[in-house]
């Protein structure tokens, strides 16, 4: 073995370790800024109209329920939000939904696998951001949307086409950094 | 001995948790139930991500198990059930991803690794078979060689 190849052999593990370290560092940095999410899964519905559905209201909420037809051609972007009173991140998300609703963004709520009485208590305590509110107790419509957890939100453009899906709570950061830009982009 | 037995039982306990479908959820037809199970093992639980819906206890996995059984009972083929779920959850829901341009590297990796291994073996063998010829002797060494060959041996001085 020549001295050169011996030196190369010695350097190889160090190079591999350094490369791996750099890779992990980048992944962690990108995870921290939200640019990379290892559990993130793209929605299969991007670029499509929402699936057909017609859901019942949450009784005594005083908010009208909605069907797929109600999401077509609103003339402005809208948010469809799957939530539940038993979902802790939904509490974190709620103020952002309230803010969006105050700014005139139509927010459509679907209470997922929730007892109607619990949904009502949640909305009385935290406020109602939903222009329309329906319930999906069996969770079948949620499956048609490709929902795999709550909260999950879908941004529809002015024509009612799904443009963006966010799995997880819309934090103030997500609202400011992502959703605002998307709302502006799909304003008409 | 008793401790070893208890330890063994504890180690085996998780295995019994794998058969999850409650009897009430099963299809009455054993052949259809078997098909549903085989199919369910190829569908990823979107919540636990590294388990199939047949292995997972999460609510959504149960919903999907029931959905698969409902479709099969209604006479859908395996491919139809899969494409039904694929349309909603995308490639990720299939534990065996489809062969497409964006999954090409994924599918090609074993072949590439095998070829790389063969390449390495070939390189190292080629080196072993052809040892580098020794460098030609210098004039000084030539003279010493002639000397050694003339004397034919020696003893320690």
CSV table of C-alpha atoms in Angstrom, one decimal, chain A residues 6-167:
chain,number,residue,atom,x,y,z
A,6,UNK,CA,-3.0,4.9,3.1
A,7,UNK,CA,-3.5,8.5,3.8
A,8,UNK,CA,-6.7,8.5,1.7
A,9,UNK,CA,-8.0,5.5,3.6
A,10,UNK,CA,-7.3,7.3,6.9
A,11,UNK,CA,-9.1,10.5,5.6
A,12,UNK,CA,-12.1,8.6,4.3
A,13,UNK,CA,-13.9,8.0,7.6
A,14,UNK,CA,-13.3,11.6,8.6
A,15,UNK,CA,-14.7,12.9,5.3
A,16,UNK,CA,-17.7,10.6,5.7
A,17,UNK,CA,-18.3,11.9,9.2
A,18,UNK,CA,-17.9,15.5,8.2
A,19,UNK,CA,-20.3,15.1,5.3
A,20,UNK,CA,-22.9,13.4,7.5
A,21,UNK,CA,-22.5,16.1,10.1
A,22,UNK,CA,-23.0,18.8,7.5
A,23,UNK,CA,-26.1,17.0,6.2
A,24,UNK,CA,-27.7,16.6,9.7
A,25,UNK,CA,-26.9,20.3,10.5
A,26,UNK,CA,-28.6,21.5,7.3
A,27,UNK,CA,-31.6,19.2,7.9
A,28,UNK,CA,-31.9,20.5,11.5
A,29,UNK,CA,-31.5,24.1,10.5
A,30,UNK,CA,-34.2,23.7,7.8
A,31,UNK,CA,-36.5,22.0,10.3
A,32,UNK,CA,-36.0,24.9,12.7
A,33,UNK,CA,-37.0,27.5,10.1
A,34,UNK,CA,-39.8,25.3,8.8
A,35,UNK,CA,-38.4,24.9,5.4
A,36,UNK,CA,-38.2,21.1,5.8
A,37,UNK,CA,-40.6,18.9,7.6
A,38,UNK,CA,-39.7,15.2,7.8
A,39,UNK,CA,-43.2,14.2,8.6
A,40,UNK,CA,-44.7,16.5,6.0
A,41,UNK,CA,-46.7,14.8,3.3
A,42,UNK,CA,-48.0,16.7,0.2
A,43,UNK,CA,-51.7,16.6,-0.3
A,44,UNK,CA,-53.0,14.6,-3.3
A,45,UNK,CA,-55.8,17.2,-3.8
A,46,UNK,CA,-53.6,20.3,-4.7
A,47,UNK,CA,-54.9,21.8,-8.0
A,48,UNK,CA,-58.3,20.0,-7.7
A,49,UNK,CA,-61.8,21.0,-6.6
A,50,UNK,CA,-62.8,19.7,-3.2
A,51,UNK,CA,-64.5,16.3,-3.1
A,52,UNK,CA,-68.3,16.1,-3.1
A,53,UNK,CA,-69.8,16.2,0.3
A,54,UNK,CA,-72.9,17.6,2.2
A,55,UNK,CA,-72.5,17.8,6.0
A,56,UNK,CA,-75.0,18.4,8.8
A,57,UNK,CA,-74.8,21.5,11.1
A,58,UNK,CA,-73.5,21.5,14.6
A,59,UNK,CA,-76.9,21.8,16.4
A,60,UNK,CA,-77.6,25.0,18.4
A,61,UNK,CA,-74.5,26.7,17.0
A,62,UNK,CA,-76.6,29.0,14.9
A,63,UNK,CA,-74.1,28.7,12.1
A,64,UNK,CA,-75.2,27.3,8.8
A,65,UNK,CA,-73.6,24.1,7.5
A,66,UNK,CA,-72.2,23.7,4.0
A,67,UNK,CA,-71.7,21.4,1.1
A,68,UNK,CA,-69.0,21.2,-1.7
A,69,UNK,CA,-71.2,23.5,-3.8
A,70,UNK,CA,-70.9,26.3,-1.3
A,71,UNK,CA,-67.1,26.4,-1.8
A,72,UNK,CA,-67.3,27.0,-5.5
A,73,UNK,CA,-66.6,30.4,-7.0
A,74,UNK,CA,-66.7,32.6,-3.8
A,75,UNK,CA,-64.7,35.2,-5.7
A,76,UNK,CA,-62.1,35.3,-3.0
A,77,UNK,CA,-59.8,32.8,-1.3
A,78,UNK,CA,-61.2,30.8,1.6
A,79,UNK,CA,-59.9,28.5,4.3
A,80,UNK,CA,-61.4,25.1,5.1
A,81,UNK,CA,-60.4,24.1,8.6
A,82,UNK,CA,-60.8,20.6,10.2
A,83,UNK,CA,-60.8,20.9,14.0
A,84,UNK,CA,-62.1,19.3,17.2
A,85,UNK,CA,-62.6,20.5,20.7
A,86,UNK,CA,-60.5,17.6,22.0
A,87,UNK,CA,-57.5,18.7,19.9
A,88,UNK,CA,-55.0,20.7,21.9
A,89,UNK,CA,-53.1,22.3,19.0
A,90,UNK,CA,-56.6,23.6,17.8
A,91,UNK,CA,-56.5,25.9,20.9
A,92,UNK,CA,-53.2,27.3,19.7
A,93,UNK,CA,-54.5,27.8,16.2
A,94,UNK,CA,-57.8,29.4,17.2
A,95,UNK,CA,-56.6,33.1,17.6
A,96,UNK,CA,-55.2,33.0,14.1
A,97,UNK,CA,-58.5,31.8,12.7
A,98,UNK,CA,-60.3,34.5,14.6
A,99,UNK,CA,-57.9,37.1,13.1
A,100,UNK,CA,-58.4,35.8,9.6
A,101,UNK,CA,-62.2,35.9,10.1
A,102,UNK,CA,-62.0,39.5,11.4
A,103,UNK,CA,-60.1,40.4,8.3
A,104,UNK,CA,-62.9,39.1,6.1
A,105,UNK,CA,-61.3,35.8,5.0
A,106,UNK,CA,-64.2,33.2,4.8
A,107,UNK,CA,-63.2,30.4,7.2
A,108,UNK,CA,-65.2,27.2,6.8
A,109,UNK,CA,-65.1,24.8,9.8
A,110,UNK,CA,-65.6,21.1,10.0
A,111,UNK,CA,-65.8,19.6,13.5
A,112,UNK,CA,-64.0,16.3,13.1
A,113,UNK,CA,-65.2,13.3,15.3
A,114,UNK,CA,-66.4,15.7,18.0
A,115,UNK,CA,-69.4,15.7,20.3
A,116,UNK,CA,-71.6,18.6,19.1
A,117,UNK,CA,-72.0,19.8,22.7
A,118,UNK,CA,-68.2,19.9,23.1
A,119,UNK,CA,-67.8,21.8,19.8
A,120,UNK,CA,-70.3,24.3,21.1
A,121,UNK,CA,-68.5,24.8,24.5
A,122,UNK,CA,-65.2,25.3,22.6
A,123,UNK,CA,-66.7,28.0,20.4
A,124,UNK,CA,-68.4,29.7,23.3
A,125,UNK,CA,-65.2,29.8,25.2
A,126,UNK,CA,-62.8,30.8,22.4
A,127,UNK,CA,-65.1,32.6,19.9
A,128,UNK,CA,-66.5,31.5,16.6
A,129,UNK,CA,-64.3,32.2,13.6
A,130,UNK,CA,-66.4,30.1,11.2
A,131,UNK,CA,-68.6,31.7,8.5
A,132,UNK,CA,-70.1,28.2,8.0
A,133,UNK,CA,-69.8,25.3,10.4
A,134,UNK,CA,-70.5,21.6,9.7
A,135,UNK,CA,-69.8,18.4,11.6
A,136,UNK,CA,-68.2,15.2,10.4
A,137,UNK,CA,-68.7,12.7,13.3
A,138,UNK,CA,-67.9,9.5,11.3
A,139,UNK,CA,-64.8,11.2,9.8
A,140,UNK,CA,-65.6,9.9,6.3
A,141,UNK,CA,-65.7,13.3,4.5
A,142,UNK,CA,-62.3,14.0,6.2
A,143,UNK,CA,-60.9,10.9,4.5
A,144,UNK,CA,-62.2,12.1,1.2
A,145,UNK,CA,-60.2,15.3,1.7
A,146,UNK,CA,-57.1,13.3,2.7
A,147,UNK,CA,-57.1,14.5,6.3
A,148,UNK,CA,-54.9,12.5,8.6
A,149,UNK,CA,-55.1,14.6,11.8
A,150,UNK,CA,-56.5,17.8,13.3
A,151,UNK,CA,-56.1,20.6,12.9
A,152,UNK,CA,-55.7,20.6,9.1
A,153,UNK,CA,-56.4,23.5,6.8
A,154,UNK,CA,-57.0,23.8,3.1
A,155,UNK,CA,-56.7,27.1,1.2
A,156,UNK,CA,-59.1,27.4,-1.7
A,157,UNK,CA,-58.5,30.0,-4.4
A,158,UNK,CA,-61.2,32.4,-5.7
A,159,UNK,CA,-62.5,29.7,-8.1
A,160,UNK,CA,-62.6,27.1,-5.3
A,161,UNK,CA,-59.6,25.1,-6.3
A,162,UNK,CA,-57.4,23.7,-3.5
A,163,UNK,CA,-54.0,25.4,-3.6
A,164,UNK,CA,-52.4,24.7,-0.3
A,165,UNK,CA,-52.8,22.3,2.6
A,166,UNK,CA,-51.4,22.7,6.1
A,167,UNK,CA,-51.3,19.8,8.5
